[in-house]
PDB file of C-alpha atoms in Angstrom:
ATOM      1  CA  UNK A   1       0.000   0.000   0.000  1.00 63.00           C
ATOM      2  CA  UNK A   2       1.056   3.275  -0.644  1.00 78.00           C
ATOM      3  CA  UNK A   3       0.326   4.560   2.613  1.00 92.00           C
ATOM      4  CA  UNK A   4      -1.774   7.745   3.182  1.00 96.00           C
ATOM      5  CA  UNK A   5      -1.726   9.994   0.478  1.00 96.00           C
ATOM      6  CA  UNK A   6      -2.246  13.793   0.517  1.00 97.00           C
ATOM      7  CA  UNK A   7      -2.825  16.599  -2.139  1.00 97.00           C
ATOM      8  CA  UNK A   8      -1.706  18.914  -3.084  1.00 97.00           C
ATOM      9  CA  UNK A   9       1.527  18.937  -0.636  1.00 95.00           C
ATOM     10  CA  UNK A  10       2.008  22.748  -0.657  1.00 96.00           C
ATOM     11  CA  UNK A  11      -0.854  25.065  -1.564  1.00 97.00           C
ATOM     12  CA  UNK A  12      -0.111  29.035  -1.473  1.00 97.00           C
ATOM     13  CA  UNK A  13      -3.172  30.913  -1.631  1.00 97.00           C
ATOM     14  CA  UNK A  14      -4.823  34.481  -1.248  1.00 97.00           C
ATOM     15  CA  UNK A  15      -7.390  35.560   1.714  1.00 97.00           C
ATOM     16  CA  UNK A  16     -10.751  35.220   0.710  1.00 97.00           C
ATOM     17  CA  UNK A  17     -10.389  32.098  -1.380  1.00 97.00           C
ATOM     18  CA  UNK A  18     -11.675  28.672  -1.408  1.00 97.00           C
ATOM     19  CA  UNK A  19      -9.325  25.886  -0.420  1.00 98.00           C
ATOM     20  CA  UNK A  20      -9.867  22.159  -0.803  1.00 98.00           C
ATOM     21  CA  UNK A  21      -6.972  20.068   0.700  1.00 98.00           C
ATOM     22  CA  UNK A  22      -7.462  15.736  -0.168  1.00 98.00           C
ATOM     23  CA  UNK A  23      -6.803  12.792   1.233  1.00 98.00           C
ATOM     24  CA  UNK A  24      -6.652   9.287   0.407  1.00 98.00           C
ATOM     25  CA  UNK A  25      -6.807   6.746   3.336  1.00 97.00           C
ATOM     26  CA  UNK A  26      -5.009   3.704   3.614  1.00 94.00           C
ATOM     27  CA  UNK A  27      -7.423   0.711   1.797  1.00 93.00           C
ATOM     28  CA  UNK A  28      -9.121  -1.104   4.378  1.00 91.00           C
ATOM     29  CA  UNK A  29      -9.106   1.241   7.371  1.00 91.00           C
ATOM     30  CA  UNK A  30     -12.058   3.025   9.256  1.00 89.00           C
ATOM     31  CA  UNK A  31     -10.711   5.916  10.783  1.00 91.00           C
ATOM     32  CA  UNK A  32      -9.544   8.848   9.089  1.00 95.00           C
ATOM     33  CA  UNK A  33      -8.296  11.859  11.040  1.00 95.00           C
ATOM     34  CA  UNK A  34      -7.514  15.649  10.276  1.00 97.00           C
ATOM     35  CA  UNK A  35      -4.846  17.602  12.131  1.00 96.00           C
ATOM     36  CA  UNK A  36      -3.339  20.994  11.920  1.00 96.00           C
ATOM     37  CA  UNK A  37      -0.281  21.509  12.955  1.00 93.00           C
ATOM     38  CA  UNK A  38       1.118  25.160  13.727  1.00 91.00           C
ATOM     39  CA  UNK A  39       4.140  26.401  16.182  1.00 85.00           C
ATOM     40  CA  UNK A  40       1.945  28.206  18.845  1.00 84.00           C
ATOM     41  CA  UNK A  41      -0.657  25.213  18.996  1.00 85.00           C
ATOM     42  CA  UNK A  42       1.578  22.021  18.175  1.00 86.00           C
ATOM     43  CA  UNK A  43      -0.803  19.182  16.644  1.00 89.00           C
ATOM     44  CA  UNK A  44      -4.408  19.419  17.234  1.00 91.00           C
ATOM     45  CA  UNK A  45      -7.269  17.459  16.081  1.00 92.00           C
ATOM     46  CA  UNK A  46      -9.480  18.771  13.562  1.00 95.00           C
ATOM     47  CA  UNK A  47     -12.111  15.967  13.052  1.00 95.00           C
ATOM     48  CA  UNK A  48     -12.524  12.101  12.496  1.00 93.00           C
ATOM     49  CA  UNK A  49     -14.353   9.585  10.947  1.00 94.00           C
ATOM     50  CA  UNK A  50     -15.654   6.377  11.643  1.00 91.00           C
ATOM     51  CA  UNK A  51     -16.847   4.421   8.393  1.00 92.00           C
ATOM     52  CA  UNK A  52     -17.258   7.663   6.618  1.00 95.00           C
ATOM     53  CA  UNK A  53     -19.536   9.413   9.610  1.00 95.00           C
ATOM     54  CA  UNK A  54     -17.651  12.161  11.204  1.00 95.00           C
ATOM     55  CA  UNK A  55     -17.593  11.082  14.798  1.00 91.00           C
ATOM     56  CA  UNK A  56     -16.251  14.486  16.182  1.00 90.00           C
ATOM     57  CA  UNK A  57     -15.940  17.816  14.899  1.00 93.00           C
ATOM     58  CA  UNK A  58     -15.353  19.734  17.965  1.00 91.00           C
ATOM     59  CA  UNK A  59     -11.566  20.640  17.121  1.00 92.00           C
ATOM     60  CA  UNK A  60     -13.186  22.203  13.355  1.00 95.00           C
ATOM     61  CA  UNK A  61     -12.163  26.062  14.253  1.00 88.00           C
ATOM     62  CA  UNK A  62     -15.178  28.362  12.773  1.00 87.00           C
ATOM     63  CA  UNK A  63     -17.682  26.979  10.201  1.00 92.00           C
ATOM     64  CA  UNK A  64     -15.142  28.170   7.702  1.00 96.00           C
ATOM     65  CA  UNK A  65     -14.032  24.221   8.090  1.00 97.00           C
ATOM     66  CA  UNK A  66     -15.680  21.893   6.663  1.00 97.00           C
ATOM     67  CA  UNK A  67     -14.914  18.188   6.021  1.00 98.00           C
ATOM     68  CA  UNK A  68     -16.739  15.579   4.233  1.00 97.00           C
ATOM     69  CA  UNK A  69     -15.575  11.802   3.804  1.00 97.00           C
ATOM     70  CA  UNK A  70     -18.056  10.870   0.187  1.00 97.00           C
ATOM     71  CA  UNK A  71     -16.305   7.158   0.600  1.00 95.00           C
ATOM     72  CA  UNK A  72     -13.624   4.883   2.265  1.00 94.00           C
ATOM     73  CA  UNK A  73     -11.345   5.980  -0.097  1.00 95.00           C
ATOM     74  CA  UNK A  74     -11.638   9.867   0.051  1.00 96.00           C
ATOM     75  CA  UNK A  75     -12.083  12.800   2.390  1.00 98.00           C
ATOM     76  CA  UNK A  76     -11.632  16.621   1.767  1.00 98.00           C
ATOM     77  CA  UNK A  77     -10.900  19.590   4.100  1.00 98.00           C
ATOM     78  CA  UNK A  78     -12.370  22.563   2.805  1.00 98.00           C
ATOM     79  CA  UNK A  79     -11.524  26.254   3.924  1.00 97.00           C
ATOM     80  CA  UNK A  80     -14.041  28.676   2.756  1.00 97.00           C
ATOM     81  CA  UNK A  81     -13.310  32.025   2.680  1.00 96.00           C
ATOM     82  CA  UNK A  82      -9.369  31.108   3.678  1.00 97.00           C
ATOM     83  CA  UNK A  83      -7.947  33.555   6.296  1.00 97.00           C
ATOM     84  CA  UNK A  84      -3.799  34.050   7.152  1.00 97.00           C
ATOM     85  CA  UNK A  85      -3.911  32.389  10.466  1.00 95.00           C
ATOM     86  CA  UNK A  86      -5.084  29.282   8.637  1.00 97.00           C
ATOM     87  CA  UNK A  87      -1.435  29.161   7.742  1.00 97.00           C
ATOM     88  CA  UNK A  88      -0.061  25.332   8.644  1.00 97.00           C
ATOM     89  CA  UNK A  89       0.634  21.934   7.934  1.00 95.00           C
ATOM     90  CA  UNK A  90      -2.762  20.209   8.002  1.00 97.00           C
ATOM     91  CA  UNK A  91      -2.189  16.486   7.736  1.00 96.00           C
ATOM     92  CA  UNK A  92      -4.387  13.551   7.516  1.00 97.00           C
ATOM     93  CA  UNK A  93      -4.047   9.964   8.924  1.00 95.00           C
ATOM     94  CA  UNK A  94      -5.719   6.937   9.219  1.00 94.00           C
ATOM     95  CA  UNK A  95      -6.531   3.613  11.408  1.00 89.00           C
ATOM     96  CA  UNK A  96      -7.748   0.190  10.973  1.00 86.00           C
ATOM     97  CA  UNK A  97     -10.386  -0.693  13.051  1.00 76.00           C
ATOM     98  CA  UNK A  98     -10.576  -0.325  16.483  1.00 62.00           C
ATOM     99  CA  UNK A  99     -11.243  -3.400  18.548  1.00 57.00           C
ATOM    100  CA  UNK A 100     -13.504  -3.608  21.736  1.00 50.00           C
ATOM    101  CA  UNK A 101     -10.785  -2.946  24.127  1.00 51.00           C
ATOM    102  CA  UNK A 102      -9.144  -0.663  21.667  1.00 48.00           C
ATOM    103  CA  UNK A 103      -5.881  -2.545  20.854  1.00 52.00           C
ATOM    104  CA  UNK A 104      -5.738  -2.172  17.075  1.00 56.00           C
ATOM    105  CA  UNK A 105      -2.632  -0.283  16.028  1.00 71.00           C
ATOM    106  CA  UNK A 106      -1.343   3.065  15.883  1.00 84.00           C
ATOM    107  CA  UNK A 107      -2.577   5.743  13.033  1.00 89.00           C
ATOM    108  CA  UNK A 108      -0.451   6.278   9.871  1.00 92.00           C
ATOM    109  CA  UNK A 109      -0.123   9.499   8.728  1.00 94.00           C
ATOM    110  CA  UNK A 110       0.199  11.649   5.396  1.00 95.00           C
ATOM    111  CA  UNK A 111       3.155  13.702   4.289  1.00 93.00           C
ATOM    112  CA  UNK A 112       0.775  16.812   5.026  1.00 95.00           C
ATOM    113  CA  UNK A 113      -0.329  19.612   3.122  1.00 96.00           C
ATOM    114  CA  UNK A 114       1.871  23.284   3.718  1.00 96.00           C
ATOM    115  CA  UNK A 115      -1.036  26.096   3.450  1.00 98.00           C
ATOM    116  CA  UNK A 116       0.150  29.523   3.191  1.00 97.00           C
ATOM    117  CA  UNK A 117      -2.587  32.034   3.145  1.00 97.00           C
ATOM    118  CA  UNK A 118      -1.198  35.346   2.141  1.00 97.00           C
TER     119      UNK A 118
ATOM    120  CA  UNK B   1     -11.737  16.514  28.710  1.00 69.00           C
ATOM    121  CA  UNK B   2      -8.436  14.305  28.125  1.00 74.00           C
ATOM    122  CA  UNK B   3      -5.482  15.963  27.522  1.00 86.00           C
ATOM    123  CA  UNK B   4      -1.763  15.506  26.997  1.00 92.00           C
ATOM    124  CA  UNK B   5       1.055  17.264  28.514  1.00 93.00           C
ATOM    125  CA  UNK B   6       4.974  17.202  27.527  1.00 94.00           C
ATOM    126  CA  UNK B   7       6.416  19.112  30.155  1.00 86.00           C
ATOM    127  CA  UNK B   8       9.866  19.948  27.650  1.00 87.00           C
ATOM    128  CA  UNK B   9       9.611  22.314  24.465  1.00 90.00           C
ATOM    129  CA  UNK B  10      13.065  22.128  23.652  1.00 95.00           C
ATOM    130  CA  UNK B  11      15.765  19.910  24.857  1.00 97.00           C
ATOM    131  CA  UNK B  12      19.523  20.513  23.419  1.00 97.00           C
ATOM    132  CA  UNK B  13      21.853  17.229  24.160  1.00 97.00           C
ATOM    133  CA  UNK B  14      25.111  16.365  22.950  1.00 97.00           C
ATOM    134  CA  UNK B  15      25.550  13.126  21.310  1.00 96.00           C
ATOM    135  CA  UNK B  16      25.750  10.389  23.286  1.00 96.00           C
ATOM    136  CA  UNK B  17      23.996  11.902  26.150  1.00 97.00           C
ATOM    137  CA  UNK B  18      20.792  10.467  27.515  1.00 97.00           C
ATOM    138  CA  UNK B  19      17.550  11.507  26.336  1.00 97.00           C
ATOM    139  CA  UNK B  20      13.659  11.259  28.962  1.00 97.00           C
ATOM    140  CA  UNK B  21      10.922  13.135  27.741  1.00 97.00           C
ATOM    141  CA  UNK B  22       8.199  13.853  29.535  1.00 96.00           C
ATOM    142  CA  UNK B  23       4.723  12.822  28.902  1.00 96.00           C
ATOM    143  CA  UNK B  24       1.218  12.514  31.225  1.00 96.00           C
ATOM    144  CA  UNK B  25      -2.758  12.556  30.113  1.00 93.00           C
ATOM    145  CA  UNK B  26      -5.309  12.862  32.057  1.00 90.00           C
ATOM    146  CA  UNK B  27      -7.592  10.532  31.659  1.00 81.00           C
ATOM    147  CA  UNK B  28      -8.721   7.782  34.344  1.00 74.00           C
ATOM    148  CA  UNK B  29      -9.804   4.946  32.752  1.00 78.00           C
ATOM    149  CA  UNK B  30      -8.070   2.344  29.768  1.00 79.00           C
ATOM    150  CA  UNK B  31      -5.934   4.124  27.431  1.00 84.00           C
ATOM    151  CA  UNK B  32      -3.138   3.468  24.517  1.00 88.00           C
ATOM    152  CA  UNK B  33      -0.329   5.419  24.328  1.00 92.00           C
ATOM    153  CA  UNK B  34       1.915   6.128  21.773  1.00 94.00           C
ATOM    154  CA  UNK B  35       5.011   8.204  21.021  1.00 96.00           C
ATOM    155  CA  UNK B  36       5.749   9.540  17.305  1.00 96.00           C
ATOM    156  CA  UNK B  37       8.723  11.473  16.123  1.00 96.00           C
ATOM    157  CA  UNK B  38       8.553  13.982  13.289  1.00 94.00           C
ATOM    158  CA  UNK B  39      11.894  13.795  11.178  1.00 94.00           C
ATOM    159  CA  UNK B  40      12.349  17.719   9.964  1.00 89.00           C
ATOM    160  CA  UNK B  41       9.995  18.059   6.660  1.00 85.00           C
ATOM    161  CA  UNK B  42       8.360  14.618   6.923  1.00 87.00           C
ATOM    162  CA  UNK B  43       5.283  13.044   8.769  1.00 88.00           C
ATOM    163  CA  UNK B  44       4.666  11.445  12.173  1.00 92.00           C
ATOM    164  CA  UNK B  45       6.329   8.360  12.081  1.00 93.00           C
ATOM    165  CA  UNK B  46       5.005   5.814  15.203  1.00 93.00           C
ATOM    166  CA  UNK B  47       8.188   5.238  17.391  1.00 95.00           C
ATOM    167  CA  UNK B  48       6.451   2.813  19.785  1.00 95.00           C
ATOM    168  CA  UNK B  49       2.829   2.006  21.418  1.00 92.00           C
ATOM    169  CA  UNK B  50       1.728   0.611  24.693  1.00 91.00           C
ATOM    170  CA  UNK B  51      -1.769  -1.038  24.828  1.00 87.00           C
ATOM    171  CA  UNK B  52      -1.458  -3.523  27.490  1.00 85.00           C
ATOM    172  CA  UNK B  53       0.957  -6.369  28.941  1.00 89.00           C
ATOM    173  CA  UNK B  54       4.687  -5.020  29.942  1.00 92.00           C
ATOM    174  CA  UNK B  55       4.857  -1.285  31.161  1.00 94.00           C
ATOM    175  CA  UNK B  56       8.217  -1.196  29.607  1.00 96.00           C
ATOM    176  CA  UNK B  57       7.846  -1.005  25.796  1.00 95.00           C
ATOM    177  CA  UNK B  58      10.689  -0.893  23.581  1.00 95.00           C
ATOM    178  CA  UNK B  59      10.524   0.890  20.185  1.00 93.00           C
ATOM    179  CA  UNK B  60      12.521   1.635  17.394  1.00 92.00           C
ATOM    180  CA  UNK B  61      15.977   3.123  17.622  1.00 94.00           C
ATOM    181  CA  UNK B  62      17.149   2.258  19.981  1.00 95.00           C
ATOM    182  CA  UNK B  63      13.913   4.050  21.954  1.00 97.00           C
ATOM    183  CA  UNK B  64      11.697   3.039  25.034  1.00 97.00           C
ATOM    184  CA  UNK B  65       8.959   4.447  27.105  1.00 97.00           C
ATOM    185  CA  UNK B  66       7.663   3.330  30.382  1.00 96.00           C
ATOM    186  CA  UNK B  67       3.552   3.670  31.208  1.00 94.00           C
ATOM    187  CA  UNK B  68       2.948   3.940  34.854  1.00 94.00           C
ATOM    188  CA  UNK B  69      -0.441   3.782  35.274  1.00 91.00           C
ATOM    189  CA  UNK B  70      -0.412   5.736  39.512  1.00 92.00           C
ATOM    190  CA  UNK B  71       1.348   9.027  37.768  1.00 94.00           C
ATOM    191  CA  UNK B  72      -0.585   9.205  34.624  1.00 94.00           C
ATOM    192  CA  UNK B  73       2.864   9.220  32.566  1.00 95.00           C
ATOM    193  CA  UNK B  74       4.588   7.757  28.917  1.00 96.00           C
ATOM    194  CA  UNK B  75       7.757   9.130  29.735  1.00 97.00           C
ATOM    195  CA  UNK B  76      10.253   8.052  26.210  1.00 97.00           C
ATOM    196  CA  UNK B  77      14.129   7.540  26.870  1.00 98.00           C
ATOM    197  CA  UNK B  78      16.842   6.441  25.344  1.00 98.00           C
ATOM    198  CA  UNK B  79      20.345   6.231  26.885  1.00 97.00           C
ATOM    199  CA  UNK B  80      22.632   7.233  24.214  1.00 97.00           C
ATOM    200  CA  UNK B  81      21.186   9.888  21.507  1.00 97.00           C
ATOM    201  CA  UNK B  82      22.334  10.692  17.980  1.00 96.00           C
ATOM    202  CA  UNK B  83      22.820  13.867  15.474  1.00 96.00           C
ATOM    203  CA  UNK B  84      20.281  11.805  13.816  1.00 96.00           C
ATOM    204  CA  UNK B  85      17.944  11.369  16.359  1.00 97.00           C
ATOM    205  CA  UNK B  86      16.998  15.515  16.282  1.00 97.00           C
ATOM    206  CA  UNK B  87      13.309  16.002  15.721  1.00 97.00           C
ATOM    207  CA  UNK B  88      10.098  16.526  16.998  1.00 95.00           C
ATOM    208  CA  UNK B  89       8.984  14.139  19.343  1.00 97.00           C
ATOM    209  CA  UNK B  90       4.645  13.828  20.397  1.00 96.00           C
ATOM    210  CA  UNK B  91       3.466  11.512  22.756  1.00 96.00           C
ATOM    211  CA  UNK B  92      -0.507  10.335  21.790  1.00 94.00           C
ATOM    212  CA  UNK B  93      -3.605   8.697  23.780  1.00 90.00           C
ATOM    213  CA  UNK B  94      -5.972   7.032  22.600  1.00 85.00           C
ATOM    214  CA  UNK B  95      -8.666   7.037  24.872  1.00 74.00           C
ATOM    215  CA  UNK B  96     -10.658   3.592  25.120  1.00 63.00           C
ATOM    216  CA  UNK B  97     -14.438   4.793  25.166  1.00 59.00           C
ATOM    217  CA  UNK B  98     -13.755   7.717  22.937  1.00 59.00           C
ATOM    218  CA  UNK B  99     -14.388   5.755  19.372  1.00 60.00           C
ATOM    219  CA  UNK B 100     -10.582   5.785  18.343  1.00 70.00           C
ATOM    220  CA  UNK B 101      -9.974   9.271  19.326  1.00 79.00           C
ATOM    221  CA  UNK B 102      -6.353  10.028  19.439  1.00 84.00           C
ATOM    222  CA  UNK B 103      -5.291  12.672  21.050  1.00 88.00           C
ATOM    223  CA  UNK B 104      -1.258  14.329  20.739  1.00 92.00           C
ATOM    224  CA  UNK B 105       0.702  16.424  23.220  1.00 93.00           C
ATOM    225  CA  UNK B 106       2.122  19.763  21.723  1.00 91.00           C
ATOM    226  CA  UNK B 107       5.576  17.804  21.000  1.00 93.00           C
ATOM    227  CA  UNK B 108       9.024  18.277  22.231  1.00 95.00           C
ATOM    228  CA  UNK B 109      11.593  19.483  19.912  1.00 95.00           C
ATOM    229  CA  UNK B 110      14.940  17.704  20.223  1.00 97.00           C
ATOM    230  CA  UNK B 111      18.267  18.980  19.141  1.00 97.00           C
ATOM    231  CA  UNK B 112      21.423  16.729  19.286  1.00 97.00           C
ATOM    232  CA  UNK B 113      24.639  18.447  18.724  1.00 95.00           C
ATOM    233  CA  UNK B 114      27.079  16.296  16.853  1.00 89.00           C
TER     234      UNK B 114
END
């Protein structure tokens, strides 16, 4: 497998506009998480899935965010209008299932997608 | 709500000192931990995980961490550190009744001078 696969891996864009950042999961697993990552506030969690239902969206910032998973095999982070402080490295990762007591295995995660809002 | 705390933002070693980061959630009931380590310019790469069994988990690297349940800690060593071990460092939980949420500390930066 190719692992997790993110697109585009650097997007530069000006205030006001849309952006749509992808992701492609790893085949076969349930979970798929978003993260931003920026200096002041390290890595924090946007949103997951579960089976394509997002399970928890309390980390989405304003209702700028949105996030939809269509399928297993695709989810999209969308920033609408797109502001400077949405400058960071938003990356994407994903999880098999999780078992009762939760011992599956670890998330694997994207190369990321650099957003510069100027 | 469950958190993660690493105490150190930046820790500068020489090579071939030894390396414990701090790590503690708060969170009372089962967990998984893990710690990840961001090479400069790549992804989170999993370093090691603890679900259950032996407190004392060994990782790649050269790396372990030891989960003690009565201080709420993950704490990651390793006894002789590389130039090539500088990078970013998170510890994660995964919090048993939360549906697979995982959750990451804000990550300690390690620098290793050669």
């Amino acid at each position: 497998d190719a692992g997790v696969i993110q697109s585009p891996r650097h997007e530069v864009t000006e205030m006001g506009q849309e952006v749509t950042l992808r992701c492609k999961p790893i085949s076969g697993h349930d979970y798929l998480f978003w993260y931003r990552q920026t200096m002041m506030r390290g890595l924090e969690l946007l949103i997951y899935f579960n089976n394509n239902v997002p399970i928890d969206d309390s980390g989405m910032p304003e209702d700028r965010f949105s996030a939809k998973m269509p399928n297993a095999s695709f989810s999209t982070l969308k920033i609408q209008p797109s502001e400077p402080r949405d400058s960071a490295v938003y990356f994407c990762a994903s999880r098999p299932h999780q078992g009762y007591t939760g011992t599956d295995t670890e998330a694997f995660f994207g190369q990321g997608t650099r957003l510069t809002v100027v | 709500a469950q958190s993660v705390s690493q105490h150190n933002h930046h820790v500068i070693l020489s090579e071939a000192a030894s390396l414990e980061l701090g790590c503690n959630y708060s969170y009372g009931g089962t967990v998984n931990l893990f710690w990840y380590v961001q090479y400069p310019g790549q992804h989170l790469q999993l370093l090691l995980k603890y679900f259950s069994g032996d407190p004392l988990v060994k990782g790649i690297k050269g790396f372990e961490a030891e989960f003690i349940k009565s201080k709420f800690s993950f704490n990651l060593r390793k006894p002789s550190v590389q130039w090539s071990d500088t990078a970013e460092y998170f510890c994660a939980v995964n919090v048993g009744n939360q549906g697979g949420k995982l959750i990451f500390g804000q990550g300690t930066e390690l620098s290793v001078k050669p």
